[in-house]
Amino acid sequence: MKQTKSISMPVGMHRVKITMAFPLRWVNSYVLHEPDGTITIVDPGPRSAETEQEWYEALAGLNLTFQDIKQVVLTHHHPDHLGLSGWIQQQTGAPVRMSTRSRQEADYMWGPDATINRLLPEYYGRHGMPEDKTEQIGGHMEGFNSQITPLPVVTPIEDDEWLVMGGKKWLAVETGGHAPGHLSFYAPDSREILCGDAVLPQISPNISLQPGSDDQPLLSYMEGLHRLGALDVEVAYPGHRNPFNHFADRTVHLLTHHEERLQKMMERIREAPTNAYDVCVLMFGDRLGTHQLRFAMSETLAHLQELIRREVIVQKQQPDGVFLFIENT
Ligand SMILES: [Zn+2]
Ligand SMILES: [Zn+2]
């Protein structure tokens, strides 16, 4: 086993682990102490009775109350990050800040006109997923509503905007792929980055192709890794697992990982035309629960889309409506 020394949090910053579902188990929320005694919370975590209680206890442990929250800042719209922000805002009136693109994506997922819960099972069906699996998807998606209700009123953050959090200046760096409009926050003076799920240690952040969202998510993600990898970073504070060093190396590793995955899919398609679900089973196995299967299927589709963009494969719809991916000869 490679020994990794644990990185302690700097003065004025605390990490609060908020419970979430398997396999991630927890999301890292960061509490940054402002010079005037207030705090900024980055990514408060998904909402549930359990996580509300965790915040009461965490704030009490820091001799703080909800009234000390100056602002909530979000890296991206996923329920495990945005979830409690509207609930905190209701209690405190604190501004909730995230990118405009992330806010749009929250509406696309959970807004009053959202259609994704209906579109996604149809989409997966057209890509070969059997009906006994697609029919689980809609109910699974609806399960997230309680984690994100109420949605916050958002004060936008623009790409390249400077924010003051914990008495330090942080640059907002917007990169796509894992989530459209994802923001990392980079403090050049202390060489720290709050990187949300853009770069994670040990885990490859999920890259999802979903109908009506970013139509080139893997390309967006890889472009983002190049941008983030160029920053001079000493310590990275991720959304999951533990703070880590060697941030630039991790971006290179993730780029390599995706190239290898593209290569493996290409080899499969070269053998014979195939649908996305069969590629998904080859890459991720056929024993996944609904949540993992959705991530695996959309990740597979994101990679296939990148192979199409590179003009090494094409997709053709069959008479039964299912799309086959074929080598572009
Ligand atoms: Zn995420
Ligand atoms: Zn996350």
Tab-separated table of C-alpha atoms and ligand atoms in Angstrom:
chain	number	residue	atom	x	y	z
A	1	MET	CA	0.000	0.000	0.000
A	2	LYS	CA	1.259	3.428	-0.903
A	3	GLN	CA	1.436	5.572	2.214
A	4	THR	CA	-0.291	8.903	1.882
A	5	LYS	CA	0.330	11.401	4.618
A	6	SER	CA	-2.813	13.163	5.679
A	7	ILE	CA	-2.915	16.867	5.006
A	8	SER	CA	-4.080	19.065	7.867
A	9	MET	CA	-6.393	21.959	7.166
A	10	PRO	CA	-4.860	25.447	7.251
A	11	VAL	CA	-5.738	27.970	9.968
A	12	GLY	CA	-9.145	29.518	9.322
A	13	MET	CA	-10.545	26.617	7.319
A	14	HIS	CA	-12.399	23.494	8.424
A	15	ARG	CA	-13.568	20.477	6.530
A	16	VAL	CA	-16.991	19.089	7.506
A	17	LYS	CA	-17.770	15.605	6.195
A	18	ILE	CA	-21.461	15.401	5.313
A	19	THR	CA	-23.028	11.978	4.865
A	20	MET	CA	-24.166	10.851	1.436
A	21	ALA	CA	-25.033	7.602	-0.283
A	22	PHE	CA	-22.661	4.777	-1.178
A	23	PRO	CA	-20.171	4.563	-2.855
A	24	LEU	CA	-18.911	8.103	-2.155
A	25	ARG	CA	-20.116	7.985	1.495
A	26	TRP	CA	-19.363	11.620	2.257
A	27	VAL	CA	-19.017	15.002	0.600
A	28	ASN	CA	-16.481	17.523	1.861
A	29	SER	CA	-17.988	20.823	2.907
A	30	TYR	CA	-15.502	23.540	3.670
A	31	VAL	CA	-16.013	26.216	6.305
A	32	LEU	CA	-13.856	29.309	5.760
A	33	HIS	CA	-13.644	31.762	8.656
A	34	GLU	CA	-13.887	35.423	7.697
A	35	PRO	CA	-11.927	38.114	9.574
A	36	ASP	CA	-15.204	39.571	10.932
A	37	GLY	CA	-16.198	36.299	12.633
A	38	THR	CA	-18.653	35.160	9.948
A	39	ILE	CA	-18.113	32.119	7.735
A	40	THR	CA	-18.367	31.070	4.114
A	41	ILE	CA	-19.577	27.521	3.452
A	42	VAL	CA	-18.461	25.858	0.230
A	43	ASP	CA	-20.789	23.001	-0.867
A	44	PRO	CA	-23.058	22.264	2.114
A	45	GLY	CA	-24.005	18.723	0.960
A	46	PRO	CA	-27.256	16.898	0.110
A	47	ARG	CA	-30.341	17.610	2.189
A	48	SER	CA	-31.777	14.987	4.552
A	49	ALA	CA	-32.817	14.917	8.210
A	50	GLU	CA	-29.423	13.366	8.937
A	51	THR	CA	-27.364	16.038	7.167
A	52	GLU	CA	-29.370	18.888	8.720
A	53	GLN	CA	-28.446	17.427	12.113
A	54	GLU	CA	-24.811	17.116	11.023
A	55	TRP	CA	-24.734	20.854	10.302
A	56	TYR	CA	-26.285	21.749	13.675
A	57	GLU	CA	-23.576	19.683	15.349
A	58	ALA	CA	-20.741	20.925	13.135
A	59	LEU	CA	-21.578	24.589	13.719
A	60	ALA	CA	-22.021	24.048	17.461
A	61	GLY	CA	-18.624	22.316	17.510
A	62	LEU	CA	-17.088	25.437	15.964
A	63	ASN	CA	-18.972	27.748	18.396
A	64	LEU	CA	-21.020	29.096	15.506
A	65	THR	CA	-24.705	29.381	14.623
A	66	PHE	CA	-26.542	29.581	11.318
A	67	GLN	CA	-26.654	33.373	11.751
A	68	ASP	CA	-22.851	33.434	11.347
A	69	ILE	CA	-23.105	32.176	7.745
A	70	LYS	CA	-22.159	35.077	5.477
A	71	GLN	CA	-22.517	33.213	2.187
A	72	VAL	CA	-22.796	29.765	0.649
A	73	VAL	CA	-20.627	29.137	-2.403
A	74	LEU	CA	-21.267	26.154	-4.694
A	75	THR	CA	-18.824	24.426	-7.026
A	76	HIS	CA	-21.650	22.831	-9.034
A	77	HIS	CA	-25.308	21.869	-9.128
A	78	HIS	CA	-25.139	18.167	-8.170
A	79	PRO	CA	-27.395	17.274	-5.209
A	80	ASP	CA	-24.462	16.227	-3.012
A	81	HIS	CA	-23.032	19.766	-3.310
A	82	LEU	CA	-25.954	22.167	-3.855
A	83	GLY	CA	-28.498	20.218	-1.788
A	84	LEU	CA	-28.766	22.102	1.520
A	85	SER	CA	-28.010	25.565	0.111
A	86	GLY	CA	-31.660	26.602	-0.295
A	87	TRP	CA	-32.482	25.321	3.182
A	88	ILE	CA	-29.602	27.353	4.686
A	89	GLN	CA	-30.698	30.398	2.692
A	90	GLN	CA	-34.251	30.082	4.040
A	91	GLN	CA	-32.978	30.191	7.601
A	92	THR	CA	-30.324	32.861	7.223
A	93	GLY	CA	-31.050	34.947	4.138
A	94	ALA	CA	-27.424	34.338	3.150
A	95	PRO	CA	-26.559	34.730	-0.524
A	96	VAL	CA	-25.937	31.488	-2.413
A	97	ARG	CA	-23.356	31.875	-5.140
A	98	MET	CA	-22.739	29.624	-8.138
A	99	SER	CA	-22.097	29.988	-11.868
A	100	THR	CA	-24.927	31.015	-14.166
A	101	ARG	CA	-24.413	27.836	-16.192
A	102	SER	CA	-24.709	25.687	-13.046
A	103	ARG	CA	-27.927	27.421	-12.084
A	104	GLN	CA	-29.352	26.702	-15.556
A	105	GLU	CA	-28.361	23.081	-15.142
A	106	ALA	CA	-30.150	22.862	-11.781
A	107	ASP	CA	-33.306	24.042	-13.573
A	108	TYR	CA	-32.746	21.551	-16.373
A	109	MET	CA	-32.594	18.776	-13.769
A	110	TRP	CA	-35.207	19.905	-11.218
A	111	GLY	CA	-36.881	23.119	-12.410
A	112	PRO	CA	-40.657	23.328	-13.003
A	113	ASP	CA	-40.233	22.540	-16.725
A	114	ALA	CA	-37.675	19.752	-16.304
A	115	THR	CA	-38.224	16.755	-18.599
A	116	ILE	CA	-35.015	14.824	-17.928
A	117	ASN	CA	-36.718	12.162	-15.776
A	118	ARG	CA	-38.811	11.177	-18.806
A	119	LEU	CA	-36.167	11.800	-21.486
A	120	LEU	CA	-33.353	9.838	-19.882
A	121	PRO	CA	-35.023	6.374	-19.864
A	122	GLU	CA	-36.126	6.865	-23.508
A	123	TYR	CA	-32.617	7.928	-24.443
A	124	TYR	CA	-31.030	4.923	-22.737
A	125	GLY	CA	-33.598	2.660	-24.413
A	126	ARG	CA	-32.527	3.973	-27.831
A	127	HIS	CA	-28.997	3.010	-26.810
A	128	GLY	CA	-29.847	-0.596	-26.055
A	129	MET	CA	-30.597	-0.588	-22.325
A	130	PRO	CA	-33.189	-3.302	-21.555
A	131	GLU	CA	-36.632	-2.182	-20.464
A	132	ASP	CA	-36.403	-3.761	-16.998
A	133	LYS	CA	-33.537	-1.337	-16.358
A	134	THR	CA	-34.833	1.811	-18.100
A	135	GLU	CA	-38.093	1.610	-16.147
A	136	GLN	CA	-36.144	2.072	-12.888
A	137	ILE	CA	-34.531	5.325	-14.023
A	138	GLY	CA	-37.445	7.781	-13.667
A	139	GLY	CA	-38.219	6.839	-10.061
A	140	HIS	CA	-34.536	6.907	-9.206
A	141	MET	CA	-34.230	10.456	-10.604
A	142	GLU	CA	-37.250	11.638	-8.626
A	143	GLY	CA	-35.523	10.415	-5.481
A	144	PHE	CA	-33.164	13.409	-5.690
A	145	ASN	CA	-35.920	16.015	-5.294
A	146	SER	CA	-35.949	15.918	-1.502
A	147	GLN	CA	-32.152	16.380	-1.461
A	148	ILE	CA	-32.272	19.721	-3.328
A	149	THR	CA	-35.526	21.286	-2.119
A	150	PRO	CA	-35.841	24.214	-1.941
A	151	LEU	CA	-33.588	25.372	-4.767
A	152	PRO	CA	-31.716	28.536	-3.740
A	153	VAL	CA	-32.000	32.023	-5.158
A	154	VAL	CA	-28.596	32.409	-6.777
A	155	THR	CA	-26.180	35.325	-6.993
A	156	PRO	CA	-24.041	34.445	-10.009
A	157	ILE	CA	-20.262	34.047	-10.124
A	158	GLU	CA	-18.564	34.548	-13.475
A	159	ASP	CA	-15.573	32.633	-14.794
A	160	ASP	CA	-12.330	34.462	-13.831
A	161	GLU	CA	-14.091	36.422	-11.081
A	162	TRP	CA	-12.242	36.973	-7.790
A	163	LEU	CA	-14.031	36.009	-4.565
A	164	VAL	CA	-12.957	36.732	-1.035
A	165	MET	CA	-13.475	33.676	1.172
A	166	GLY	CA	-11.803	33.115	4.521
A	167	GLY	CA	-10.049	36.447	4.134
A	168	LYS	CA	-8.230	35.198	1.010
A	169	LYS	CA	-8.683	35.967	-2.668
A	170	TRP	CA	-9.820	33.024	-4.782
A	171	LEU	CA	-10.133	32.983	-8.567
A	172	ALA	CA	-13.202	31.214	-10.001
A	173	VAL	CA	-12.166	28.750	-12.732
A	174	GLU	CA	-15.109	27.412	-14.756
A	175	THR	CA	-14.633	24.024	-16.416
A	176	GLY	CA	-17.212	21.607	-17.844
A	177	GLY	CA	-17.440	17.854	-18.302
A	178	HIS	CA	-18.303	16.598	-14.834
A	179	ALA	CA	-20.976	19.287	-14.527
A	180	PRO	CA	-21.630	22.197	-16.896
A	181	GLY	CA	-20.496	25.442	-15.248
A	182	HIS	CA	-18.442	23.701	-12.541
A	183	LEU	CA	-16.310	26.191	-10.597
A	184	SER	CA	-13.023	25.541	-8.852
A	185	PHE	CA	-11.599	28.277	-6.620
A	186	TYR	CA	-7.877	28.928	-6.810
A	187	ALA	CA	-5.862	30.983	-4.314
A	188	PRO	CA	-2.546	31.769	-6.074
A	189	ASP	CA	-0.859	33.322	-3.022
A	190	SER	CA	-1.231	30.175	-0.918
A	191	ARG	CA	-1.304	27.821	-3.942
A	192	GLU	CA	-4.525	26.165	-2.787
A	193	ILE	CA	-7.497	25.054	-4.835
A	194	LEU	CA	-11.032	24.125	-3.830
A	195	CYS	CA	-11.680	21.860	-6.795
A	196	GLY	CA	-15.129	20.361	-6.108
A	197	ASP	CA	-15.552	17.296	-8.305
A	198	ALA	CA	-13.483	18.649	-11.226
A	199	VAL	CA	-10.450	16.694	-10.004
A	200	LEU	CA	-10.718	13.981	-7.353
A	201	PRO	CA	-8.063	11.767	-5.795
A	202	GLN	CA	-8.520	7.999	-6.375
A	203	ILE	CA	-11.856	8.479	-8.173
A	204	SER	CA	-12.383	9.412	-11.816
A	205	PRO	CA	-15.165	12.058	-11.705
A	206	ASN	CA	-18.222	10.958	-13.662
A	207	ILE	CA	-18.574	12.416	-17.159
A	208	SER	CA	-22.185	12.200	-18.323
A	209	LEU	CA	-23.770	12.689	-21.714
A	210	GLN	CA	-27.423	13.588	-21.126
A	211	PRO	CA	-29.965	14.708	-23.732
A	212	GLY	CA	-30.363	18.488	-23.714
A	213	SER	CA	-27.172	19.224	-21.769
A	214	ASP	CA	-23.522	19.590	-22.900
A	215	ASP	CA	-23.275	17.502	-26.089
A	216	GLN	CA	-19.468	17.072	-25.838
A	217	PRO	CA	-18.875	16.507	-22.119
A	218	LEU	CA	-15.674	14.474	-22.399
A	219	LEU	CA	-14.100	17.109	-24.639
A	220	SER	CA	-15.210	19.797	-22.154
A	221	TYR	CA	-13.743	17.781	-19.316
A	222	MET	CA	-10.394	17.204	-20.994
A	223	GLU	CA	-10.105	20.887	-21.920
A	224	GLY	CA	-10.856	21.719	-18.292
A	225	LEU	CA	-8.141	19.338	-17.061
A	226	HIS	CA	-5.603	21.128	-19.254
A	227	ARG	CA	-6.679	24.486	-17.820
A	228	LEU	CA	-6.634	23.289	-14.204
A	229	GLY	CA	-3.396	21.342	-14.667
A	230	ALA	CA	-1.605	24.554	-15.671
A	231	LEU	CA	-2.251	26.131	-12.229
A	232	ASP	CA	0.521	26.120	-9.640
A	233	VAL	CA	-1.117	24.149	-6.810
A	234	GLU	CA	0.375	22.940	-3.540
A	235	VAL	CA	-2.784	21.571	-1.878
A	236	ALA	CA	-6.115	20.621	-3.434
A	237	TYR	CA	-9.339	20.419	-1.396
A	238	PRO	CA	-11.663	18.072	-3.302
A	239	GLY	CA	-15.396	17.419	-2.979
A	240	HIS	CA	-14.812	13.778	-2.009
A	241	ARG	CA	-12.045	11.776	-0.314
A	242	ASN	CA	-9.179	13.707	1.297
A	243	PRO	CA	-7.139	16.829	0.498
A	244	PHE	CA	-4.171	15.965	-1.694
A	245	ASN	CA	-0.929	17.185	-3.266
A	246	HIS	CA	0.318	16.599	-6.824
A	247	PHE	CA	-2.765	18.225	-8.339
A	248	ALA	CA	-1.209	18.720	-11.798
A	249	ASP	CA	-0.072	15.074	-11.867
A	250	ARG	CA	-3.611	14.008	-11.043
A	251	THR	CA	-4.981	15.960	-14.041
A	252	VAL	CA	-2.476	14.171	-16.310
A	253	HIS	CA	-3.446	10.816	-14.810
A	254	LEU	CA	-7.142	11.497	-15.471
A	255	LEU	CA	-6.419	12.499	-19.070
A	256	THR	CA	-4.515	9.229	-19.576
A	257	HIS	CA	-7.316	7.252	-17.950
A	258	HIS	CA	-9.877	8.648	-20.400
A	259	GLU	CA	-7.615	8.028	-23.414
A	260	GLU	CA	-7.239	4.392	-22.309
A	261	ARG	CA	-10.993	4.042	-21.896
A	262	LEU	CA	-11.549	5.500	-25.383
A	263	GLN	CA	-9.025	3.026	-26.750
A	264	LYS	CA	-10.730	0.043	-25.109
A	265	MET	CA	-14.138	1.055	-26.499
A	266	MET	CA	-12.625	1.566	-29.937
A	267	GLU	CA	-11.203	-1.965	-29.855
A	268	ARG	CA	-14.628	-3.371	-29.019
A	269	ILE	CA	-16.331	-1.491	-31.844
A	270	ARG	CA	-13.615	-2.552	-34.287
A	271	GLU	CA	-14.510	-6.184	-33.549
A	272	ALA	CA	-18.170	-5.638	-34.464
A	273	PRO	CA	-20.777	-2.852	-34.500
A	274	THR	CA	-22.319	-2.559	-31.061
A	275	ASN	CA	-24.791	-0.488	-29.065
A	276	ALA	CA	-23.877	1.753	-26.147
A	277	TYR	CA	-25.397	-0.522	-23.508
A	278	ASP	CA	-23.223	-3.447	-24.601
A	279	VAL	CA	-20.152	-1.182	-24.451
A	280	CYS	CA	-21.287	-0.062	-20.988
A	281	VAL	CA	-21.528	-3.680	-19.780
A	282	LEU	CA	-18.076	-4.401	-21.220
A	283	MET	CA	-16.581	-1.405	-19.394
A	284	PHE	CA	-18.482	-1.507	-16.110
A	285	GLY	CA	-20.073	-4.982	-15.806
A	286	ASP	CA	-23.757	-5.922	-15.673
A	287	ARG	CA	-24.330	-5.967	-11.925
A	288	LEU	CA	-24.724	-2.253	-11.251
A	289	GLY	CA	-27.587	-0.753	-9.242
A	290	THR	CA	-29.705	1.943	-10.889
A	291	HIS	CA	-27.605	4.889	-9.670
A	292	GLN	CA	-24.303	3.366	-10.773
A	293	LEU	CA	-25.822	2.130	-14.025
A	294	ARG	CA	-27.009	5.643	-14.911
A	295	PHE	CA	-23.504	7.034	-14.324
A	296	ALA	CA	-21.905	4.161	-16.251
A	297	MET	CA	-24.308	4.495	-19.200
A	298	SER	CA	-23.923	8.262	-19.510
A	299	GLU	CA	-20.149	7.952	-19.081
A	300	THR	CA	-20.052	5.367	-21.894
A	301	LEU	CA	-22.150	7.645	-24.126
A	302	ALA	CA	-19.824	10.575	-23.371
A	303	HIS	CA	-16.874	8.523	-24.560
A	304	LEU	CA	-18.666	7.271	-27.662
A	305	GLN	CA	-19.549	10.884	-28.495
A	306	GLU	CA	-15.861	11.789	-28.272
A	307	LEU	CA	-14.988	8.922	-30.653
A	308	ILE	CA	-17.603	10.285	-33.074
A	309	ARG	CA	-16.110	13.775	-32.770
A	310	ARG	CA	-12.694	12.309	-33.575
A	311	GLU	CA	-14.307	10.707	-36.653
A	312	VAL	CA	-13.141	7.186	-35.767
A	313	ILE	CA	-16.678	5.831	-35.333
A	314	VAL	CA	-20.158	6.705	-36.599
A	315	GLN	CA	-23.566	5.915	-35.166
A	316	LYS	CA	-26.455	4.479	-37.194
A	317	GLN	CA	-30.023	3.953	-36.061
A	318	GLN	CA	-31.359	0.451	-36.705
A	319	PRO	CA	-34.948	-0.343	-37.818
A	320	ASP	CA	-35.802	-1.206	-34.187
A	321	GLY	CA	-34.750	2.348	-33.190
A	322	VAL	CA	-31.560	1.322	-31.371
A	323	PHE	CA	-28.321	3.065	-32.334
A	324	LEU	CA	-25.281	1.026	-33.341
A	325	PHE	CA	-21.744	2.369	-33.210
A	326	ILE	CA	-19.610	1.367	-36.171
A	327	GLU	CA	-15.955	1.884	-37.051
A	328	ASN	CA	-15.526	4.738	-39.536
A	329	THR	CA	-13.541	3.116	-42.323
B	1	ZN	ZN	-20.537	16.249	-8.909
B	2	ZN	ZN	-19.887	15.205	-5.679
